[in-house]
Amino acid sequence: MTREEYANILLPNVKYTYEEYEKMYPERNLKEGAIVSRYAPSPTGFVHIGALLTTFINYKMARQTDGVFYLRVEDTDQKRSIDDGINKIIEDLAKFDIEFNEGVTKEGDKGNYGPYTQSERKDIYWAFAKKLIAEDKAYPCFCSEEDNATSHEMQVQNKERTGYYGKWAKCRNLSMEEVINKINNGEKYIIRLKSDGDFNKKFTFKDLIKGKVEFPENDEDFVIIKSDGLPTYHFAHAVDDHLMRTTHVIRGEEWYSSIPKHTQLFKLLGFKIPKYAHISPLMIEDNGVRRKISKRKDPEAAVSFYHEKGIPNKAIMLYLETVANSNFEMWLEQNKDKDVNEFVLDFKRMSTGGTMFDYDKLINISKNYISRLKASEVYDLALEHARTYNKEFAKLLEKYREYSINVFNIEREQKKPRKDLAYFSDTENQIWYMYEELFNDVTYDWQNITDKKEIELILNTYINEYYDINDDKQIWFDKMKEMSEKIGYAGNMKDYKENPQNYKGSIADVSMVIRVALTSKSMTPDLYEIMKLLGTENIKKRVEKALQV
Ligand code: GLU
């Protein structure tokens, strides 16, 4: 029996040979330096903020080099897959303007290097596993889980390295005849790599982010094809990234320690090793201890958390770009008018340790981002958020579209715009008082004005003698001044500070009373603009209401 025949018995019914697959997926014809990268999630339906960072870096690296960025679904661990999981991921990423040139889409595969879903690539993996078996670089293993558990226990007892290697690799030296006999007896098997590594030898590896590092060679005969016939992550990674002609494997740091296995696999398969970049995880401080953001423990690990909070996706991307390259912030400061896509990401500027996840900074970026938007854009985002998370409020925003845009425009489209809105779950809280429907059981924040008579005096005098919707800002202000003086308040702060004993208070107190009567709040954006929008009828109604309490 030749080794080819033997390989055929172990992995039967493979449609194409590995040579044929090599031809089917030729080298890509791209310009020098073009990066082919990918996002390769399991279809869990969940996008982790760290995964979003990694995806963004992959996307941007391909884009800035006129390369290719594709989506591959890694569903070989069926336990991690959920129905519709990949569509949820696609939808989430689209919100961040992350687009794929190729790969799995909601409408099926796009591109010439598919199928892009691993469970549909079994034949391909088997073709390459057959090659390894035929070359005596892989073998079937019949060890049961119990056998492996026993070995593990003994290794622990003897204080030896755990794993399936060297003398512990029991099936490594089975002859072809022994194997065939076992198969004829109906024994189940998996396929392991026949490692040619020596754990006591070191090799140098260069990571694009972490630089040069020495690793021990891998001597473990790790599994490449599992009992369900599907490949392990390691094997699928090598076969897929080779055949999809990935130039750069940019992935989470959790895979860094697998480098000895992966580079060995590429070599034994006869593949060119791609470039690797391992992204440091996002960290948080938990009771004084730094640890990775965790899907289980931290709500902020899920991208959906930010959607719910109403942080604009673009703001999240700006934050992630500052995490990716710390010089981005400075660049942005110096290139305010440029498109952020012009900023060039550089692996050399990426963090080699963990990066602290700075929520306050994200909020700050979000606040600045929103402040620079047009009122109509703020309206659109606020409405989109409210439609999902605050339906009643969304109805008001829809009913009073123009009015709401004007509300958002108070102190907005100007050189130094107001920065009170940092995320859209706070919208109602910020502007509710501008809507009659919500101005019901209000609590007035009269501050230091405790004398009800004074409140009445101020409001009555203002409404009856001074208020006119047609006043421009200057007249409006002059009238405030004039009225203050008329009823015993200083018309400007300077006078008041010099001789406080001469006055009941100052113009600030007078306008505060009007502000509180009209909005219930002692702090609001520009009162003149608020009054313009509220209009005469509502203003009169609100003054009356305030006088009743
Ligand atoms: N499926 C792997 C994961 O979700 C992909 C890692 C990689 O990018 O190679 O972690």
Coordinates of C-alpha atoms and ligand atoms in Angstrom, one line a residue:
M1 CA 0.0 0.0 0.0
T2 CA 1.4 3.4 -1.0
R3 CA 1.1 6.3 1.5
E4 CA -1.3 7.9 -1.0
E5 CA -3.6 4.9 -0.8
Y6 CA -3.3 4.9 2.9
A7 CA -4.3 8.6 3.1
N8 CA -7.2 7.8 0.9
I9 CA -8.5 5.2 3.3
L10 CA -8.2 7.6 6.2
L11 CA -9.8 10.5 4.5
P12 CA -12.0 9.1 1.7
N13 CA -14.1 10.7 -1.0
V14 CA -12.1 13.9 -1.3
K15 CA -13.1 15.6 -4.6
Y16 CA -10.0 17.5 -5.5
T17 CA -6.3 17.1 -4.8
Y18 CA -4.4 19.8 -2.9
E19 CA -2.7 20.7 -6.2
E20 CA -6.0 21.3 -7.8
Y21 CA -7.0 23.6 -4.9
E22 CA -3.8 25.5 -5.3
K23 CA -4.7 26.2 -8.9
M24 CA -8.3 27.1 -8.1
Y25 CA -7.1 29.8 -5.7
P26 CA -4.1 31.5 -7.4
E27 CA -2.0 34.3 -6.0
R28 CA -3.9 37.5 -6.2
N29 CA -2.9 40.0 -8.7
L30 CA -2.5 43.1 -6.5
K31 CA -0.1 45.9 -6.5
E32 CA 3.1 45.8 -4.5
G33 CA 2.5 46.3 -0.8
A34 CA -1.3 45.7 -1.0
I35 CA -2.5 44.0 2.2
V36 CA -5.0 41.1 2.1
S37 CA -6.5 40.9 5.6
R38 CA -9.6 39.4 7.1
Y39 CA -12.0 39.3 9.9
A40 CA -12.7 35.7 10.9
P41 CA -15.3 35.6 13.7
S42 CA -17.2 32.6 15.0
P43 CA -20.9 33.2 14.3
T44 CA -21.7 34.1 17.9
G45 CA -23.8 37.1 17.0
F46 CA -21.7 39.1 19.4
V47 CA -19.1 41.8 18.6
H48 CA -16.7 42.4 21.4
I49 CA -15.2 45.9 21.5
G50 CA -11.7 44.4 21.3
A51 CA -12.8 42.5 18.1
L52 CA -14.1 45.7 16.7
L53 CA -10.7 47.3 17.2
T54 CA -9.0 44.3 15.5
T55 CA -11.5 44.4 12.7
F56 CA -11.1 48.1 12.2
I57 CA -7.3 47.7 12.0
N58 CA -7.7 44.9 9.4
Y59 CA -10.1 46.9 7.4
K60 CA -8.0 50.1 7.5
M61 CA -4.8 48.3 6.7
A62 CA -6.3 46.7 3.5
R63 CA -8.0 49.9 2.5
Q64 CA -5.0 52.2 2.9
T65 CA -2.9 49.8 0.7
D66 CA -5.6 49.2 -1.9
G67 CA -5.7 45.6 -0.7
V68 CA -8.5 43.3 0.1
F69 CA -10.5 42.8 3.3
Y70 CA -12.7 39.8 3.5
L71 CA -15.1 38.2 6.0
R72 CA -14.6 34.5 6.8
V73 CA -16.9 32.6 9.1
E74 CA -15.1 30.3 11.5
D75 CA -17.9 27.9 12.5
T76 CA -15.9 24.7 13.1
D77 CA -16.7 24.9 16.8
Q78 CA -20.4 24.2 16.5
K79 CA -20.9 24.9 20.1
R80 CA -20.0 28.6 19.6
S81 CA -22.4 29.2 16.7
I82 CA -25.8 30.6 17.0
D83 CA -28.5 30.9 14.4
D84 CA -28.2 34.1 12.4
G85 CA -25.0 34.9 14.3
I86 CA -23.1 36.0 11.3
N87 CA -25.9 38.3 10.0
K88 CA -25.9 40.0 13.4
I89 CA -22.2 40.5 13.1
I90 CA -22.5 41.8 9.6
E91 CA -25.2 44.3 10.6
D92 CA -23.2 45.5 13.6
L93 CA -20.1 46.1 11.5
A94 CA -22.0 47.9 8.8
K95 CA -23.1 50.4 11.4
F96 CA -19.5 51.3 11.9
D97 CA -19.0 51.7 8.1
I98 CA -16.7 48.6 8.1
E99 CA -17.2 47.1 4.7
F100 CA -15.8 44.0 3.2
N101 CA -14.5 43.6 -0.3
E102 CA -15.1 39.9 -0.3
G103 CA -16.4 37.0 1.7
V104 CA -19.6 36.1 3.4
T105 CA -22.4 38.6 2.9
K106 CA -26.1 38.5 3.8
E107 CA -26.8 37.5 0.2
G108 CA -24.2 34.7 0.1
D109 CA -20.5 34.6 -0.8
K110 CA -18.8 37.3 -2.8
G111 CA -15.4 36.7 -4.3
N112 CA -13.3 34.0 -6.0
Y113 CA -11.6 32.6 -2.9
G114 CA -14.7 31.0 -1.2
P115 CA -16.5 29.2 0.2
Y116 CA -15.8 31.6 3.0
T117 CA -17.6 29.6 5.7
Q118 CA -15.3 26.9 7.2
S119 CA -18.0 24.3 7.6
E120 CA -18.4 24.4 3.8
R121 CA -14.7 23.8 3.3
K122 CA -14.3 20.3 4.6
D123 CA -13.2 18.8 1.3
I124 CA -10.4 21.4 1.1
Y125 CA -9.1 20.7 4.6
W126 CA -9.2 17.0 3.9
A127 CA -7.2 17.4 0.7
F128 CA -4.5 19.1 2.6
A129 CA -4.6 16.7 5.5
K130 CA -4.3 13.9 3.0
K131 CA -1.2 15.6 1.6
L132 CA 0.3 15.6 5.2
I133 CA -0.6 12.0 5.8
A134 CA 0.9 10.9 2.4
E135 CA 4.1 12.8 3.3
D136 CA 4.1 11.2 6.8
K137 CA 3.6 14.6 8.4
A138 CA 0.3 13.7 10.0
Y139 CA -1.3 10.5 11.4
P140 CA -4.5 9.1 12.8
C141 CA -4.9 9.0 16.5
F142 CA -7.2 6.5 18.3
C143 CA -6.6 7.7 21.8
S144 CA -9.8 8.3 23.8
E145 CA -10.5 11.3 26.0
E146 CA -9.9 9.0 29.0
D147 CA -6.5 7.9 27.6
N148 CA -5.5 11.5 27.2
A149 CA -6.8 12.4 30.7
T150 CA -4.7 9.5 32.2
S151 CA -1.6 10.8 30.4
H152 CA -2.3 14.3 31.6
E153 CA -2.6 13.1 35.2
M154 CA 0.7 11.2 35.0
Q155 CA 2.4 14.2 33.5
V156 CA 1.2 16.4 36.3
Q157 CA 2.3 13.9 38.9
N158 CA 5.7 13.5 37.3
K159 CA 5.9 17.4 37.0
E160 CA 6.4 17.0 33.2
R161 CA 5.0 19.3 30.5
T162 CA 1.5 18.3 29.6
G163 CA 0.3 17.5 26.1
Y164 CA 0.5 14.9 23.3
Y165 CA 4.2 14.9 22.4
G166 CA 7.3 12.7 22.4
K167 CA 6.8 9.5 24.3
W168 CA 3.3 10.5 25.2
A169 CA 2.2 10.6 21.6
K170 CA 1.1 6.9 21.6
C171 CA -0.4 6.7 18.1
R172 CA 2.5 8.5 16.5
N173 CA 4.4 5.3 15.6
L174 CA 1.6 3.0 14.7
S175 CA 2.3 1.2 11.4
M176 CA 0.0 1.5 8.5
E177 CA -1.1 -2.1 9.0
E178 CA -1.9 -1.4 12.7
V179 CA -3.9 1.6 11.7
I180 CA -5.9 -0.3 9.0
N181 CA -6.6 -3.1 11.5
K182 CA -8.0 -0.6 14.0
I183 CA -10.1 1.0 11.4
N184 CA -11.5 -2.3 10.3
N185 CA -12.3 -2.9 14.0
G186 CA -14.5 0.2 13.8
E187 CA -12.2 2.3 16.1
K188 CA -12.7 6.1 15.7
Y189 CA -9.9 8.4 15.0
I190 CA -8.8 12.0 14.7
I191 CA -5.8 13.3 12.7
R192 CA -2.8 14.8 14.4
L193 CA 0.2 16.7 13.0
K194 CA 3.4 14.7 13.3
S195 CA 5.5 17.4 14.8
D196 CA 9.1 17.8 13.7
G197 CA 9.9 20.4 16.4
D198 CA 12.2 20.2 19.4
F199 CA 10.9 22.0 22.4
N200 CA 14.5 22.7 23.6
K201 CA 15.3 24.6 20.4
K202 CA 14.3 28.2 19.9
F203 CA 13.4 30.1 16.8
T204 CA 13.1 33.8 16.1
F205 CA 9.7 35.2 15.1
K206 CA 9.0 38.7 14.0
D207 CA 5.6 40.1 14.8
L208 CA 4.7 43.4 13.1
I209 CA 3.6 44.9 16.4
K210 CA 5.5 43.1 19.0
G211 CA 8.8 42.9 17.1
K212 CA 11.3 40.0 17.3
V213 CA 10.6 37.3 19.9
E214 CA 12.1 33.9 20.5
F215 CA 9.7 31.0 20.8
P216 CA 10.5 27.3 21.6
E217 CA 9.7 25.0 18.7
N218 CA 6.5 23.1 18.9
D219 CA 6.8 19.4 19.6
E220 CA 3.2 18.7 20.3
D221 CA 1.3 16.5 17.9
F222 CA -1.7 18.7 18.0
V223 CA -5.0 17.8 16.4
I224 CA -5.7 19.0 12.9
I225 CA -8.9 17.2 12.0
K226 CA -11.4 16.6 14.8
S227 CA -13.7 13.6 15.4
D228 CA -16.5 15.4 13.6
G229 CA -14.3 15.7 10.5
L230 CA -13.9 19.4 10.8
P231 CA -10.5 21.1 11.2
T232 CA -9.2 22.7 14.4
Y233 CA -8.7 26.4 14.4
H234 CA -5.0 25.9 13.8
F235 CA -5.4 23.8 10.7
A236 CA -8.2 25.9 9.2
H237 CA -6.2 29.0 9.8
A238 CA -3.2 27.7 7.9
V239 CA -5.2 26.3 5.0
D240 CA -7.6 29.2 4.7
D241 CA -5.2 32.0 5.0
H242 CA -2.9 30.3 2.5
L243 CA -5.6 29.6 -0.1
M244 CA -7.4 32.9 0.4
R245 CA -4.0 34.5 -0.1
T246 CA -4.0 36.5 3.1
T247 CA -0.9 38.5 3.3
H248 CA -1.4 39.8 6.9
V249 CA -2.9 37.9 9.8
I250 CA -4.0 40.7 12.1
R251 CA -5.7 39.1 15.1
G252 CA -6.1 39.2 18.9
E253 CA -3.2 38.6 21.1
E254 CA -4.8 35.5 22.5
W255 CA -3.4 33.7 19.5
Y256 CA 0.1 34.8 20.0
S257 CA 1.2 31.8 21.9
S258 CA 0.0 29.6 19.0
I259 CA 2.7 31.0 16.8
P260 CA 5.0 27.9 17.1
K261 CA 2.2 25.7 16.0
H262 CA 1.1 27.9 13.2
T263 CA 4.5 28.6 11.7
Q264 CA 5.3 24.9 11.9
L265 CA 2.0 24.0 10.1
F266 CA 2.7 26.5 7.3
K267 CA 6.2 25.0 6.9
L268 CA 5.0 21.4 6.9
L269 CA 2.3 22.2 4.4
G270 CA 4.8 24.0 2.2
F271 CA 3.0 27.3 2.5
K272 CA 4.6 30.8 2.6
I273 CA 4.2 32.1 6.1
P274 CA 2.0 35.3 6.2
K275 CA 2.9 38.4 8.2
Y276 CA 1.5 38.4 11.6
A277 CA 0.3 41.3 13.8
H278 CA -1.1 40.5 17.2
I279 CA -3.3 43.3 18.7
S280 CA -3.0 43.9 22.4
P281 CA -6.2 43.5 24.4
L282 CA -8.2 46.4 25.8
M283 CA -7.8 46.4 29.6
I284 CA -9.8 47.8 32.5
E285 CA -9.0 48.3 36.1
D286 CA -11.0 46.1 38.4
N287 CA -10.4 46.8 42.1
G288 CA -7.0 48.0 41.4
V289 CA -6.1 45.1 39.2
R290 CA -5.6 45.4 35.5
R291 CA -7.4 42.8 33.4
K292 CA -8.7 42.2 29.9
I293 CA -12.2 43.5 29.2
S294 CA -14.3 40.4 29.5
K295 CA -17.5 39.5 27.7
R296 CA -18.8 37.8 30.9
K297 CA -18.0 40.5 33.5
D298 CA -18.1 43.8 31.7
P299 CA -21.2 45.2 29.9
E300 CA -18.9 47.6 28.0
A301 CA -17.3 44.6 26.2
A302 CA -20.3 44.3 24.0
V303 CA -20.7 46.7 21.1
S304 CA -24.4 46.7 21.7
F305 CA -23.7 48.5 25.0
Y306 CA -22.6 51.6 23.1
H307 CA -25.6 51.4 20.8
E308 CA -27.9 51.4 23.8
K309 CA -26.0 54.2 25.3
G310 CA -26.3 56.1 22.1
I311 CA -22.7 56.8 21.5
P312 CA -22.4 57.5 17.8
N313 CA -20.6 54.8 15.9
K314 CA -18.3 57.3 14.3
A315 CA -17.3 58.5 17.7
I316 CA -16.5 54.9 18.7
M317 CA -14.4 54.6 15.6
L318 CA -12.5 57.8 16.4
Y319 CA -11.8 56.4 19.8
L320 CA -10.6 53.1 18.5
E321 CA -8.4 54.9 16.1
T322 CA -6.7 56.7 19.0
V323 CA -6.3 53.3 20.7
A324 CA -4.8 51.9 17.5
N325 CA -2.3 54.7 17.0
S326 CA -1.8 57.2 19.7
N327 CA -0.6 59.9 17.3
F328 CA -4.1 59.9 15.7
E329 CA -5.4 62.5 18.1
M330 CA -2.7 64.9 17.3
W331 CA -3.2 64.4 13.6
L332 CA -6.9 65.0 14.0
E333 CA -6.2 68.2 15.9
Q334 CA -3.9 69.4 13.1
N335 CA -6.1 68.2 10.2
K336 CA -9.6 69.1 11.3
D337 CA -10.8 69.6 7.7
K338 CA -9.3 66.4 6.4
D339 CA -11.2 63.1 6.0
V340 CA -10.1 60.7 8.8
N341 CA -9.5 58.1 6.2
E342 CA -6.4 60.0 5.2
F343 CA -4.7 59.2 8.5
V344 CA -2.3 56.3 7.9
L345 CA -2.3 53.5 10.5
D346 CA 1.1 52.1 11.3
F347 CA 1.8 48.8 13.0
K348 CA 4.9 50.3 14.6
R349 CA 2.8 52.7 16.6
M350 CA 0.6 50.0 18.1
S351 CA 0.7 49.2 21.7
T352 CA 2.7 46.1 22.6
G353 CA 1.2 45.7 26.1
G354 CA -2.5 46.0 26.9
T355 CA -4.2 49.3 26.3
M356 CA -6.4 50.7 29.1
F357 CA -9.9 51.1 27.9
D358 CA -10.7 54.8 28.7
Y359 CA -14.4 55.2 28.9
D360 CA -14.2 58.9 29.9
K361 CA -12.1 59.6 26.9
L362 CA -14.6 57.8 24.7
I363 CA -17.4 60.0 26.1
N364 CA -15.3 63.0 25.6
I365 CA -14.6 62.1 22.0
S366 CA -18.3 61.5 21.6
K367 CA -19.2 64.8 23.1
N368 CA -16.9 66.7 20.8
Y369 CA -18.0 64.7 17.8
I370 CA -21.7 65.4 18.4
S371 CA -20.9 69.1 19.0
R372 CA -19.5 69.4 15.5
L373 CA -22.6 67.9 13.8
K374 CA -25.3 69.9 12.1
A375 CA -28.6 70.2 14.0
S376 CA -30.3 68.0 11.5
E377 CA -27.7 65.3 11.8
V378 CA -28.0 65.4 15.6
Y379 CA -31.8 65.1 15.1
D380 CA -31.4 62.0 12.8
L381 CA -29.1 60.2 15.3
A382 CA -31.2 61.1 18.3
L383 CA -34.3 59.9 16.5
E384 CA -32.7 56.7 15.4
H385 CA -31.6 56.0 18.9
A386 CA -35.0 56.9 20.4
R387 CA -36.9 54.7 17.9
T388 CA -35.2 51.7 19.5
Y389 CA -34.7 52.7 23.1
N390 CA -37.2 55.5 23.9
K391 CA -40.3 55.0 21.6
E392 CA -42.5 57.6 23.3
F393 CA -39.9 60.3 22.9
A394 CA -39.3 59.2 19.3
K395 CA -42.9 60.0 18.6
L396 CA -42.4 63.6 19.9
L397 CA -39.3 64.0 17.8
E398 CA -41.1 62.8 14.8
K399 CA -44.2 64.9 15.4
Y400 CA -42.1 68.1 15.9
R401 CA -39.4 67.5 13.4
E402 CA -38.5 71.1 12.4
Y403 CA -39.0 72.4 15.9
S404 CA -36.8 69.6 17.3
I405 CA -34.0 70.4 14.8
N406 CA -34.3 74.0 16.0
V407 CA -34.0 72.9 19.6
F408 CA -30.9 70.9 18.7
N409 CA -29.6 74.0 17.0
I410 CA -29.5 76.1 20.1
E411 CA -25.9 77.1 20.5
R412 CA -24.9 74.5 17.9
E413 CA -23.9 75.5 14.4
Q414 CA -21.3 78.0 15.5
K415 CA -17.6 78.3 16.2
K416 CA -17.7 77.2 19.8
P417 CA -20.7 74.9 19.9
R418 CA -22.3 73.7 23.1
K419 CA -21.1 70.3 24.3
D420 CA -23.8 69.1 26.5
L421 CA -24.9 66.0 24.6
A422 CA -22.4 63.1 24.9
Y423 CA -24.7 60.2 24.0
F424 CA -28.2 59.9 22.8
S425 CA -29.7 58.0 25.7
D426 CA -29.4 61.4 27.4
T427 CA -31.4 63.4 24.8
E428 CA -34.7 63.4 26.6
N429 CA -33.0 64.4 29.8
Q430 CA -31.4 67.3 28.0
I431 CA -34.3 68.8 26.1
W432 CA -37.6 67.4 27.6
Y433 CA -38.7 70.8 28.9
M434 CA -38.9 72.1 25.3
Y435 CA -42.0 69.9 24.7
E436 CA -45.4 70.8 26.2
E437 CA -46.3 67.2 26.4
L438 CA -43.5 66.6 28.9
F439 CA -43.9 69.8 30.8
N440 CA -46.3 68.5 33.4
D441 CA -45.3 67.6 36.9
V442 CA -42.3 69.8 37.0
T443 CA -40.2 70.7 40.0
Y444 CA -38.9 74.3 39.9
D445 CA -35.4 74.9 40.8
W446 CA -35.7 78.4 42.2
Q447 CA -32.2 78.4 43.7
N448 CA -31.7 81.2 46.2
I449 CA -34.9 83.0 45.4
T450 CA -37.0 81.9 48.3
D451 CA -39.5 84.8 48.4
K452 CA -42.5 83.9 46.4
K453 CA -43.6 87.5 46.2
E454 CA -40.3 88.3 44.4
I455 CA -40.9 85.6 41.9
E456 CA -44.4 86.9 41.2
L457 CA -43.1 90.4 40.9
I458 CA -40.4 89.4 38.4
L459 CA -42.7 87.2 36.3
N460 CA -45.7 89.6 36.2
T461 CA -43.6 92.6 35.4
Y462 CA -41.8 90.7 32.7
I463 CA -44.9 89.3 31.0
N464 CA -47.1 92.3 31.3
E465 CA -44.6 95.1 30.6
Y466 CA -41.6 93.8 28.8
Y467 CA -42.0 90.5 27.0
D468 CA -42.3 90.7 23.2
I469 CA -41.6 87.7 21.0
N470 CA -40.4 90.0 18.2
D471 CA -37.5 91.5 20.2
D472 CA -34.1 90.7 18.8
K473 CA -31.4 89.5 21.2
Q474 CA -30.0 92.9 22.0
I475 CA -33.4 94.5 22.8
W476 CA -34.4 91.4 24.8
F477 CA -31.2 91.8 26.8
D478 CA -31.6 95.6 27.2
K479 CA -35.2 95.0 28.5
M480 CA -33.9 92.5 31.1
K481 CA -31.6 95.1 32.3
E482 CA -34.1 97.9 32.4
M483 CA -36.6 95.7 34.1
S484 CA -34.1 94.6 36.7
E485 CA -33.3 98.2 37.6
K486 CA -37.0 99.1 37.7
I487 CA -37.8 96.5 40.4
G488 CA -34.8 97.0 42.6
Y489 CA -32.2 94.6 41.1
A490 CA -28.8 95.7 39.7
G491 CA -28.8 95.9 35.9
N492 CA -25.2 94.6 35.7
M493 CA -23.0 92.4 37.9
K494 CA -20.4 95.1 38.4
D495 CA -22.8 97.5 40.1
Y496 CA -24.1 94.7 42.2
K497 CA -20.7 93.5 43.3
E498 CA -19.7 97.0 44.3
N499 CA -22.8 97.8 46.3
P500 CA -24.8 94.7 47.1
Q501 CA -26.6 96.4 49.9
N502 CA -28.3 98.7 47.4
Y503 CA -30.1 95.9 45.6
K504 CA -32.4 93.0 46.1
G505 CA -30.1 91.0 43.8
S506 CA -28.8 91.3 40.2
I507 CA -30.0 90.8 36.6
A508 CA -28.7 87.2 37.0
D509 CA -31.3 86.5 39.6
V510 CA -34.0 88.1 37.5
S511 CA -33.2 86.1 34.4
M512 CA -32.8 83.0 36.5
V513 CA -36.4 83.3 37.8
I514 CA -37.6 83.7 34.2
R515 CA -35.5 80.7 33.1
V516 CA -36.8 78.5 35.9
A517 CA -40.4 79.5 35.3
L518 CA -40.1 78.6 31.6
T519 CA -38.0 75.5 31.9
S520 CA -38.1 74.5 35.6
K521 CA -34.3 74.3 35.4
S522 CA -31.8 76.9 36.7
M523 CA -29.2 75.9 34.0
T524 CA -30.1 75.7 30.4
P525 CA -28.6 76.8 27.1
D526 CA -29.3 80.3 25.8
L527 CA -32.5 81.6 27.3
Y528 CA -33.3 84.0 24.5
E529 CA -33.1 81.1 21.9
I530 CA -35.2 78.9 24.2
M531 CA -37.9 81.6 24.4
K532 CA -37.9 82.2 20.7
L533 CA -38.7 78.5 20.2
L534 CA -41.2 78.2 22.9
G535 CA -43.3 81.1 21.5
T536 CA -45.7 83.5 23.1
E537 CA -48.5 81.1 23.9
N538 CA -46.4 78.6 25.7
I539 CA -44.4 81.2 27.5
K540 CA -47.6 82.8 28.9
K541 CA -48.9 79.3 29.8
R542 CA -45.7 78.4 31.6
V543 CA -45.5 81.7 33.5
E544 CA -49.0 81.2 34.7
K545 CA -48.2 77.6 35.8
A546 CA -45.2 78.8 37.7
L547 CA -47.2 81.5 39.4
Q548 CA -49.5 78.8 40.7
V549 CA -47.0 77.0 42.7
Ligands
GLU1 N1 -12.1 32.7 14.8 C1 -11.0 33.2 15.5 C2 -11.5 34.1 16.7 O1 -12.7 34.4 16.7 C3 -10.2 34.1 14.5 C4 -8.8 34.5 15.0 C5 -8.1 34.9 13.7 O2 -8.3 36.1 13.4 O3 -7.3 34.2 13.2 O4 -10.8 34.4 17.6

